[in-house]
Coordinates of C-alpha atoms in Angstrom, one line a residue:
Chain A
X1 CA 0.0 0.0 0.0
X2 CA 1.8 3.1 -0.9
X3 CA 2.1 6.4 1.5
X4 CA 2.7 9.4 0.0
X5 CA 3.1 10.7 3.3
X6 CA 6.1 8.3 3.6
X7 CA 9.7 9.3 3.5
X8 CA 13.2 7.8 3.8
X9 CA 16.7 9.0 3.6
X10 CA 19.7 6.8 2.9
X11 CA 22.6 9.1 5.1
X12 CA 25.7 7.6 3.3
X13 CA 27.9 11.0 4.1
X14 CA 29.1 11.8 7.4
X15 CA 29.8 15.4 7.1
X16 CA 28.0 17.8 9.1
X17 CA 26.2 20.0 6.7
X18 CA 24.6 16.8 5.1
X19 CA 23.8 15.7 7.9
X20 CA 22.6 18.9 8.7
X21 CA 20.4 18.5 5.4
X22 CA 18.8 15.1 6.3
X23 CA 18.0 15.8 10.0
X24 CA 16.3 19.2 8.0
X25 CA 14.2 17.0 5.6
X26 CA 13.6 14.5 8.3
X27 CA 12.1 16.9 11.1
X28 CA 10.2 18.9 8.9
X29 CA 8.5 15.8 7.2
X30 CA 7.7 14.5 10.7
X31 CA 6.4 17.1 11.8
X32 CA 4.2 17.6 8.8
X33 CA 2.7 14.1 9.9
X34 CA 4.7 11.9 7.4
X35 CA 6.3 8.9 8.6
X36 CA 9.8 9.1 8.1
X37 CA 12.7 6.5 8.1
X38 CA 16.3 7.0 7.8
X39 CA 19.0 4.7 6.5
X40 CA 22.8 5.3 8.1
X41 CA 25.3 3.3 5.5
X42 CA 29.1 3.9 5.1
X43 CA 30.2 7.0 6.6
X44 CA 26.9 8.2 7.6
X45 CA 27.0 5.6 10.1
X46 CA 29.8 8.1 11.6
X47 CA 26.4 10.1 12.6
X48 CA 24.8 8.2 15.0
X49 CA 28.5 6.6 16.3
X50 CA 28.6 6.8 20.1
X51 CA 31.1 9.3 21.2
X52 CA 34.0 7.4 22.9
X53 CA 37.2 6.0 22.2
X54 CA 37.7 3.3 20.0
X55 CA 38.6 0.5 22.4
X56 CA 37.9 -3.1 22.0
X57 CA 39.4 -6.3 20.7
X58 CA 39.5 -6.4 17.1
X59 CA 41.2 -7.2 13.9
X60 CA 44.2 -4.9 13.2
X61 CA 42.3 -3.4 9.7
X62 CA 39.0 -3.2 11.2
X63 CA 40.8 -1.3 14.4
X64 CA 42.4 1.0 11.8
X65 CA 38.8 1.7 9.6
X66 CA 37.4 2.7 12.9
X67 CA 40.2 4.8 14.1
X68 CA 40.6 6.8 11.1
X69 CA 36.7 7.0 11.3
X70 CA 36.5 8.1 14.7
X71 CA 33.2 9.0 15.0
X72 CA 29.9 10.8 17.0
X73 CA 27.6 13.6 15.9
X74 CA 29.6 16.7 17.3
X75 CA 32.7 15.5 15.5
X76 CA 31.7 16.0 11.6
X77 CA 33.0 18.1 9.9
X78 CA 32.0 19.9 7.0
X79 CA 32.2 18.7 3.1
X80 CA 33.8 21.6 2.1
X81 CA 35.0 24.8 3.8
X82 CA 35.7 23.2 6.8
X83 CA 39.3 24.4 6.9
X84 CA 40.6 23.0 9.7
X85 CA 37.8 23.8 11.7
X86 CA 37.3 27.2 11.1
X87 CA 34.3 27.1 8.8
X88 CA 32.8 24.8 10.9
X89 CA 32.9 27.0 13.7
X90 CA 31.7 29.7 11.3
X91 CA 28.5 27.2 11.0
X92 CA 27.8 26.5 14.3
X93 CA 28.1 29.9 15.4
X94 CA 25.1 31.0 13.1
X95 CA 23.4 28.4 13.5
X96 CA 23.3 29.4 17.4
X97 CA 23.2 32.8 16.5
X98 CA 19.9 32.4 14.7
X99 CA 18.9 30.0 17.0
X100 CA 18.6 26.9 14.9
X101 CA 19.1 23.6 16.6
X102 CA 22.5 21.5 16.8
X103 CA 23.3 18.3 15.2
X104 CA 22.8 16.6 18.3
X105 CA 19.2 18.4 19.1
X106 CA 18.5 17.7 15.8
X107 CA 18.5 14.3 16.4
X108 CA 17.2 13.9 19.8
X109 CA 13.9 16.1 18.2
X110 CA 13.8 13.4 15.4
X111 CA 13.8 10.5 18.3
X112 CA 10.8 12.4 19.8
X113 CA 8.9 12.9 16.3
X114 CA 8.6 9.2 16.2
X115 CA 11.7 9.1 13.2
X116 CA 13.0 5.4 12.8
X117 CA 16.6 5.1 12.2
X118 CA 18.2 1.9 11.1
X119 CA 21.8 0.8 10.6
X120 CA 23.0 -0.6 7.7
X121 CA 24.5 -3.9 9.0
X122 CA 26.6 -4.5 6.1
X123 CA 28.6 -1.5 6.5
X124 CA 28.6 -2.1 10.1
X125 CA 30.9 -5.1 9.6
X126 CA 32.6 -3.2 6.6
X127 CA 33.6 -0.7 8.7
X128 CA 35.0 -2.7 11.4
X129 CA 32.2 -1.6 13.9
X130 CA 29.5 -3.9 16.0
X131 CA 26.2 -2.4 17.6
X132 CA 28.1 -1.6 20.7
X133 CA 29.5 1.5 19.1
X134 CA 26.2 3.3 18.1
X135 CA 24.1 5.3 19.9
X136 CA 20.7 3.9 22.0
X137 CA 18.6 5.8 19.7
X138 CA 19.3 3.6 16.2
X139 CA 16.1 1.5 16.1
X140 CA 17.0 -1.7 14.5
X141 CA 20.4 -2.7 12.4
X142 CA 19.0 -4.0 8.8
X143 CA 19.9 -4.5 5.3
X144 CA 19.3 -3.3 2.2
X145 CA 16.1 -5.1 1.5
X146 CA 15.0 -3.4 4.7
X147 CA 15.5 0.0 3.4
X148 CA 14.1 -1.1 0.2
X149 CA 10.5 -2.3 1.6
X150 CA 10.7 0.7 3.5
X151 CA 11.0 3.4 0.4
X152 CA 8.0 1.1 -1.5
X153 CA 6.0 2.7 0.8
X154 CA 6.3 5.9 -0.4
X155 CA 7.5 8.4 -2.9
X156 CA 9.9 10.7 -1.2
X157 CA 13.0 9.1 -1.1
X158 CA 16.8 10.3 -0.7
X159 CA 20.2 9.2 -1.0
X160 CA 22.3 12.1 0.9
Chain B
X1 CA -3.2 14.3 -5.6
X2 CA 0.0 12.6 -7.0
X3 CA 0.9 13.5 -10.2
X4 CA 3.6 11.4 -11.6
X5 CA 4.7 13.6 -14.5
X6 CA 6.4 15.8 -11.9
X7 CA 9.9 16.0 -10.6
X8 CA 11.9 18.3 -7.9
X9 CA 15.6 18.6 -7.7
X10 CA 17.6 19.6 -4.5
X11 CA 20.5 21.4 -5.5
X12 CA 22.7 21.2 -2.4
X13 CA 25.9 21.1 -4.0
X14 CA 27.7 24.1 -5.5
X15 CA 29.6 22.2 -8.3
X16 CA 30.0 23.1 -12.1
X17 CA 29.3 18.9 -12.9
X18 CA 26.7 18.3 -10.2
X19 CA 24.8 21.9 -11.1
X20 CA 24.7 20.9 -15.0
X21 CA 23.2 17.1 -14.1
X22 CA 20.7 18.8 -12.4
X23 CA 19.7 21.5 -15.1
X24 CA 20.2 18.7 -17.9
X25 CA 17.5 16.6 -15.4
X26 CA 15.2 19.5 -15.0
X27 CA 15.6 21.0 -18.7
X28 CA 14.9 17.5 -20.1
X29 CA 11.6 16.6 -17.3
X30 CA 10.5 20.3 -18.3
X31 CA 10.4 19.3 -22.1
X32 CA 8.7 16.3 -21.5
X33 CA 6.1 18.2 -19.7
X34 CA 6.5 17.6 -16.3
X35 CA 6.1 20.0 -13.8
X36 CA 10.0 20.8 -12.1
X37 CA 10.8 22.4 -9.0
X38 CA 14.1 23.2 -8.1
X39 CA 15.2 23.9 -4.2
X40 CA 18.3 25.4 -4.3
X41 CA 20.1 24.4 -0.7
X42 CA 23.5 25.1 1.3
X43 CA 26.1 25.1 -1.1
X44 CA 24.0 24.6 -3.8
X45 CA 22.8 28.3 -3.2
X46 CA 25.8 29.5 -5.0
X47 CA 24.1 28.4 -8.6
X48 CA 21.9 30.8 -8.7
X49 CA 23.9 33.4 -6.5
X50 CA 24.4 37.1 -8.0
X51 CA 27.7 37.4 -9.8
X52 CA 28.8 40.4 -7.4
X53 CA 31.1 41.0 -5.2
X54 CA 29.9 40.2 -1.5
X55 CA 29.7 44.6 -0.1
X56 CA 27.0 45.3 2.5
X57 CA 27.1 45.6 6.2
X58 CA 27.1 42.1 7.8
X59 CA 28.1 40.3 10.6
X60 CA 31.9 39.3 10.5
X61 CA 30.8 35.6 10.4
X62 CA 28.6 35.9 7.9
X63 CA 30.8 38.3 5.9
X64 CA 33.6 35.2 6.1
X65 CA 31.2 33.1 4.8
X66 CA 29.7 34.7 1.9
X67 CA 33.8 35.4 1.1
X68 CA 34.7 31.7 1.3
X69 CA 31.8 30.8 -0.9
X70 CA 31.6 33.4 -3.2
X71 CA 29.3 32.0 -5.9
X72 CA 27.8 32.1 -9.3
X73 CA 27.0 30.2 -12.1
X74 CA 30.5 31.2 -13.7
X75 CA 32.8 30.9 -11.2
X76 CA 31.6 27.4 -9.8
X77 CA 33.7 24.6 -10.2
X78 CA 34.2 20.8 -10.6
X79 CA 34.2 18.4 -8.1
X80 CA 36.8 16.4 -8.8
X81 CA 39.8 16.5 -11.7
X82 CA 39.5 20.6 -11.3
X83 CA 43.1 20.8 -11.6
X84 CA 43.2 24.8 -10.8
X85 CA 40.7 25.4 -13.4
X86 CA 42.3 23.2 -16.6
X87 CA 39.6 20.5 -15.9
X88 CA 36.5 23.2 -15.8
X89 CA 38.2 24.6 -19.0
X90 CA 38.4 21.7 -20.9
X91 CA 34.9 20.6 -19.9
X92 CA 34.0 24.0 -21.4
X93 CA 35.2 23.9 -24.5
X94 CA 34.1 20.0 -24.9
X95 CA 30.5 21.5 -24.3
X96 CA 31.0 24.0 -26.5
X97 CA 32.5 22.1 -29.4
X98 CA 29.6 19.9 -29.1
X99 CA 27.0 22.9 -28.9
X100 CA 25.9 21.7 -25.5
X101 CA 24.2 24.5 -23.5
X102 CA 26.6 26.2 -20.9
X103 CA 25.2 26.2 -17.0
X104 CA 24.3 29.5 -17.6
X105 CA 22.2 29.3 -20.5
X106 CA 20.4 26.0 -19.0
X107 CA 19.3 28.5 -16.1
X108 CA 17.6 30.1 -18.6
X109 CA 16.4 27.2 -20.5
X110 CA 14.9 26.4 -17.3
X111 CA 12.7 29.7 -16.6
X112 CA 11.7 29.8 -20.7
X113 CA 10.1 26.4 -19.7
X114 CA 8.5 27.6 -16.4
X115 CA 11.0 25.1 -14.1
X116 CA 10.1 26.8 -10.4
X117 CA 13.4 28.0 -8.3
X118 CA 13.1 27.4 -4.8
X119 CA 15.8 29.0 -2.3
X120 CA 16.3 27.4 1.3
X121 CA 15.4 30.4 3.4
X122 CA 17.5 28.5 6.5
X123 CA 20.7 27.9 4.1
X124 CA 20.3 31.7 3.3
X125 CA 20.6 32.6 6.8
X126 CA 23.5 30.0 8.1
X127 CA 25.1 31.3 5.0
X128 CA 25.0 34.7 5.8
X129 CA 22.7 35.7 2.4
X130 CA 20.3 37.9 1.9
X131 CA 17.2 37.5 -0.5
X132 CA 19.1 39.9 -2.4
X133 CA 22.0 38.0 -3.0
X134 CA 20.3 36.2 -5.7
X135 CA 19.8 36.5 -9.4
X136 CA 16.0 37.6 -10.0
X137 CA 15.1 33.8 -11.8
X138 CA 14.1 32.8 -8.5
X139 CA 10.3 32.3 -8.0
X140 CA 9.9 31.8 -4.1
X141 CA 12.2 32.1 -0.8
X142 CA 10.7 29.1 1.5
X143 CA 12.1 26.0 3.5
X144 CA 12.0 22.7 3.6
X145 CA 8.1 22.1 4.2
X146 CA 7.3 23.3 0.8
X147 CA 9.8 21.4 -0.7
X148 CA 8.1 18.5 0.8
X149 CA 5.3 19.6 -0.3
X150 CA 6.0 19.8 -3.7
X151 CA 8.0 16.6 -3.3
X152 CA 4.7 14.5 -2.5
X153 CA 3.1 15.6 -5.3
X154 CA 5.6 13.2 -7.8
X155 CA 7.5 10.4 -7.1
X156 CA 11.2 11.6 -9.0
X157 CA 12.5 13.7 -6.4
X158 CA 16.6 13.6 -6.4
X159 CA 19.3 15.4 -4.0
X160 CA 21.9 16.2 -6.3
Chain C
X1 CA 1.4 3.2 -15.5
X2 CA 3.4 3.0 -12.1
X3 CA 5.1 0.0 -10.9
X4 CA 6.2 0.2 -7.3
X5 CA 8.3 -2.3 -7.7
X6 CA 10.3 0.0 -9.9
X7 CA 14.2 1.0 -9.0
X8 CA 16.3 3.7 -10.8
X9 CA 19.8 4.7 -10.0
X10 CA 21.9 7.1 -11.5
X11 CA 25.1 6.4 -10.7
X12 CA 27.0 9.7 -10.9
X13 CA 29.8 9.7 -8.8
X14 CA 32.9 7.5 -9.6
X15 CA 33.8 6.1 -6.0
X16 CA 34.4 2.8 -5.2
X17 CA 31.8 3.4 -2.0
X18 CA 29.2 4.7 -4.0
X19 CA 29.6 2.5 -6.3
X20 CA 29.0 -0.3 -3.9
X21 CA 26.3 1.4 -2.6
X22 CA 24.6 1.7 -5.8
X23 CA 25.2 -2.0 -6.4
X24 CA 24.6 -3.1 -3.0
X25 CA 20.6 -1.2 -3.2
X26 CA 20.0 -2.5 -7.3
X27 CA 21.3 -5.8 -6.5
X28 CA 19.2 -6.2 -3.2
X29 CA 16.1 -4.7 -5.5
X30 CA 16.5 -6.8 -8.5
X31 CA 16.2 -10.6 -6.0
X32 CA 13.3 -8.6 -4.0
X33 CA 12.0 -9.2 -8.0
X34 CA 12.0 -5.5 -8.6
X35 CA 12.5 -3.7 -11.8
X36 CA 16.3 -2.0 -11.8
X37 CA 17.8 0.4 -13.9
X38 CA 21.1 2.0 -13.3
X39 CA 21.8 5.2 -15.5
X40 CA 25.8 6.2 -15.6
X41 CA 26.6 9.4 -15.7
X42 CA 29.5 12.2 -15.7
X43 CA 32.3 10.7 -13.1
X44 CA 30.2 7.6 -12.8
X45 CA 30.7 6.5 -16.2
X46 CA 34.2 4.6 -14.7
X47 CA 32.3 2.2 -13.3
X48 CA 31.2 0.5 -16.2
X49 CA 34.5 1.4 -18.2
X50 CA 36.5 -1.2 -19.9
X51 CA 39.8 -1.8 -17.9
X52 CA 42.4 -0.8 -20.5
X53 CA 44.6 2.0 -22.1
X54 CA 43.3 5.1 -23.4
X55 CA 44.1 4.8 -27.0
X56 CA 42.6 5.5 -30.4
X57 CA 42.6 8.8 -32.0
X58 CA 40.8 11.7 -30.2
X59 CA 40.6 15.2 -30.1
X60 CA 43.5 16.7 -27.5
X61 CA 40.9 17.7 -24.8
X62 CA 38.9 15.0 -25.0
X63 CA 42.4 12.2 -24.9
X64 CA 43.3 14.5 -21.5
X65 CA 39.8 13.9 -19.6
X66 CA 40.2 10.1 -20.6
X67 CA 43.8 10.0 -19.5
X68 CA 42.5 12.1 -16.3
X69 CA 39.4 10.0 -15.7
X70 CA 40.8 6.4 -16.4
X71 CA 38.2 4.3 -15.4
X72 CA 37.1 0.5 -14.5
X73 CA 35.7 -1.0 -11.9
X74 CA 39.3 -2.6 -10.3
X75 CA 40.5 1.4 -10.3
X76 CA 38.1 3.1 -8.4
X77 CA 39.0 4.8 -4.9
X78 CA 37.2 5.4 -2.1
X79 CA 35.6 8.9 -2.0
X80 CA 37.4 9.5 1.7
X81 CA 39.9 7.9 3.6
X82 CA 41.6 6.7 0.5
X83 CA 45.0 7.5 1.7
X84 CA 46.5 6.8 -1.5
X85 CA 44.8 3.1 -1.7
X86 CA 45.7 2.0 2.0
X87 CA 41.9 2.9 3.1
X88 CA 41.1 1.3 -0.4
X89 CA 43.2 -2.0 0.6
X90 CA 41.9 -2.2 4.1
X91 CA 38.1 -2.3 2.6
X92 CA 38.4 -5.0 -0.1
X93 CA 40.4 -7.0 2.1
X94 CA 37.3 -6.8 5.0
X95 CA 34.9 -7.2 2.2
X96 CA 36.5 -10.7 1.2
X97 CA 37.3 -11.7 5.4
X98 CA 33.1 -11.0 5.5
X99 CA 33.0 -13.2 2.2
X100 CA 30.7 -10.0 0.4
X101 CA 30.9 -9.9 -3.3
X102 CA 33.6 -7.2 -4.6
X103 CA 32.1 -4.4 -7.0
X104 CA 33.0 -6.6 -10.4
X105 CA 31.4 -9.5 -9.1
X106 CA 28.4 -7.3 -8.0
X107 CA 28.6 -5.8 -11.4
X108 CA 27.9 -9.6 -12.9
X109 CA 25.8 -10.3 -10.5
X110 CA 23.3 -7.0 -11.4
X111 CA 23.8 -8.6 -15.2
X112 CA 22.6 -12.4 -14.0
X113 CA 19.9 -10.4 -12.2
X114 CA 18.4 -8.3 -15.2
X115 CA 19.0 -5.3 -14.0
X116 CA 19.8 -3.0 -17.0
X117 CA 22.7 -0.4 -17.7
X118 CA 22.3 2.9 -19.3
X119 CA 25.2 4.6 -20.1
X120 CA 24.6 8.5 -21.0
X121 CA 25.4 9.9 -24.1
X122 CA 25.9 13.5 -23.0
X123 CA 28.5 12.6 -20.7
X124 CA 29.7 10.5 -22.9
X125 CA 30.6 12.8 -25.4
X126 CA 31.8 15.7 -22.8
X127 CA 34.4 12.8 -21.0
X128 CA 35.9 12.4 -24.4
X129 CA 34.8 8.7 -24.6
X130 CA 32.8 6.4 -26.8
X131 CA 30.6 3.8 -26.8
X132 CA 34.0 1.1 -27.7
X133 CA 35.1 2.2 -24.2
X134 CA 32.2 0.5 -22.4
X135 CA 32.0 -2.7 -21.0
X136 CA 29.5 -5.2 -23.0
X137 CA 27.1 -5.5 -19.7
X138 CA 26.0 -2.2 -21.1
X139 CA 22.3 -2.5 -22.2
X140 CA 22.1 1.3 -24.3
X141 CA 23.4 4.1 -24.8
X142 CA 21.0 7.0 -24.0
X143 CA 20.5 10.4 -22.1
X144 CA 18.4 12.1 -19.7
X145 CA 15.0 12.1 -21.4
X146 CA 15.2 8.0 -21.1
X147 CA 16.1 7.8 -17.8
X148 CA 13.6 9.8 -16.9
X149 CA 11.1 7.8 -18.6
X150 CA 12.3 4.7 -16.4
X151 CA 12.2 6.9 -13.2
X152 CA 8.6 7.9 -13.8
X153 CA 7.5 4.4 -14.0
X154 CA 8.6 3.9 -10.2
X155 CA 8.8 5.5 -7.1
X156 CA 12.6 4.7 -6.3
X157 CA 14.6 6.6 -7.6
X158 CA 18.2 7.9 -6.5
X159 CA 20.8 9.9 -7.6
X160 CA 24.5 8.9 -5.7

């Protein structure tokens, strides 16, 4: 049965301002009544990492994906202009200035609007991460086909 | 009421390659008689940017910002294989030699065939625009809810 | 007349992780007995390049983008964290410890599947390439107004 009220947003990117972008979409549609699902894959899964150090026994490679990955909403940075922080900082300071929420709020508001966010458990393994490292808000760790039955139900769907 | 002949486009990045897959999307849709709307988003802003140089009284932030991404159709670039301009140059005069339409006279294509330009009033802000800022083809300053709103009404919707 | 169970992709970028992305979703699709169609475009046109020198008489501009955009599956990089092919080497090596196909066996696999390759003309012609430079998995050669004929049949549809 198709939705049109139904959304879902494949976050493959783990830089701020796209996430910034998909938390945008996500909110607004949610609060517009639409259900709304997103998809964390590859780096996006750098989003909703837990922010800690990267401890744990594991294989030398995966140990070096997650290092180099390090990740956890208030570390992103941004896809371009970031310059060594200082655009970033640029960013954040308006967005306080103007009083628009944070990553982080962003994603605690989504939470409360009822937005499901699922894992991509192929690029958890990929990435040399378990379900230990992500935060308690991620719903369910799923596939492809997952995401896939999820978008049939509606007609807005995005690949950030 | 879903109408499948129509299409939106958000334009969040500010790339020559990424801004011309977009227009030759929407040109093409347009042609074919669907109805196009373009939301034009963070980075992506810089498309359809004023080709000026960034005077007015603003906060320093802001002013830092609108420096860093100084934009317009003619000075964006590509994302990858720029090369300090040689790669947007020979891109150009491929198009040319094979009578493709440049960026800018695809924006116009666009408005001759009644595709609607959207501007994210947020991105506007966080950039440190102003309405402005912005060459005159845009139809409407608005955020994300009418672009979900027009995004419900067809089910090709892309973030470019 | 919409079928739901109707996938596009353009494939735009040419990154090994979007690339596997791309055939991780078509792939999933196509066994899920959906309709696929996966339109390469611009950068993403090295996916589905033949692995082997750039020769044969061509225009100087157009033999320079080839030589700078030297595709095939086997050469893509990751889009970060490539660290000139160590990030690269760490993935493929996880990708056979987990036993998941590697992009050329996912790119037969698609082909077993029925899910059908467009290559796109325009870029095509503006990379400097031609249709000899393609892989034989390729189902046409075509441009935007196609592909958007696929998308409107569907209600998937994704630009990476």
């Amino acid at each position: 049965m198709e939705n049109k009220d139904s959304v879902t947003v494949v976050v493959f990117s783990g830089e701020l301002d796209k996430a910034l972008a998909a938390f945008n979409i996500a909110n607004t549609a949610a609060s517009m009544g639409m259900k709304v699902s997103m998809f964390f894959t590859f780096w996006g899964l750098s989003v909703i990492e837990r922010n800690k150090s990267g401890k744990g026994k594991k294989d030398t490679l995966q140990w070096m994906m997650s290092k180099m990955n390090r990740g956890g909403a208030p570390k992103l940075k941004l896809s371009k202009m970031n310059m060594m922080g200082m655009g970033k900082r640029s960013m954040k300071s308006l967005m306080k200035k103007y009083k628009m929420p944070s990553l982080e709020e962003m994603i605690s508001l989504a939470k409360e609007q009822g937005v499901e966010f699922v894992a991509c458990t192929t690029s958890i393994a990929l990435m040399g991460l378990d379900e230990s490292d992500f935060i308690d808000e991620v719903d369910r760790f799923a596939g492809a086909s997952t995401y896939l039955g999820l978008a049939s139900e509606g007609n807005i769907n995005l690949f950030i």
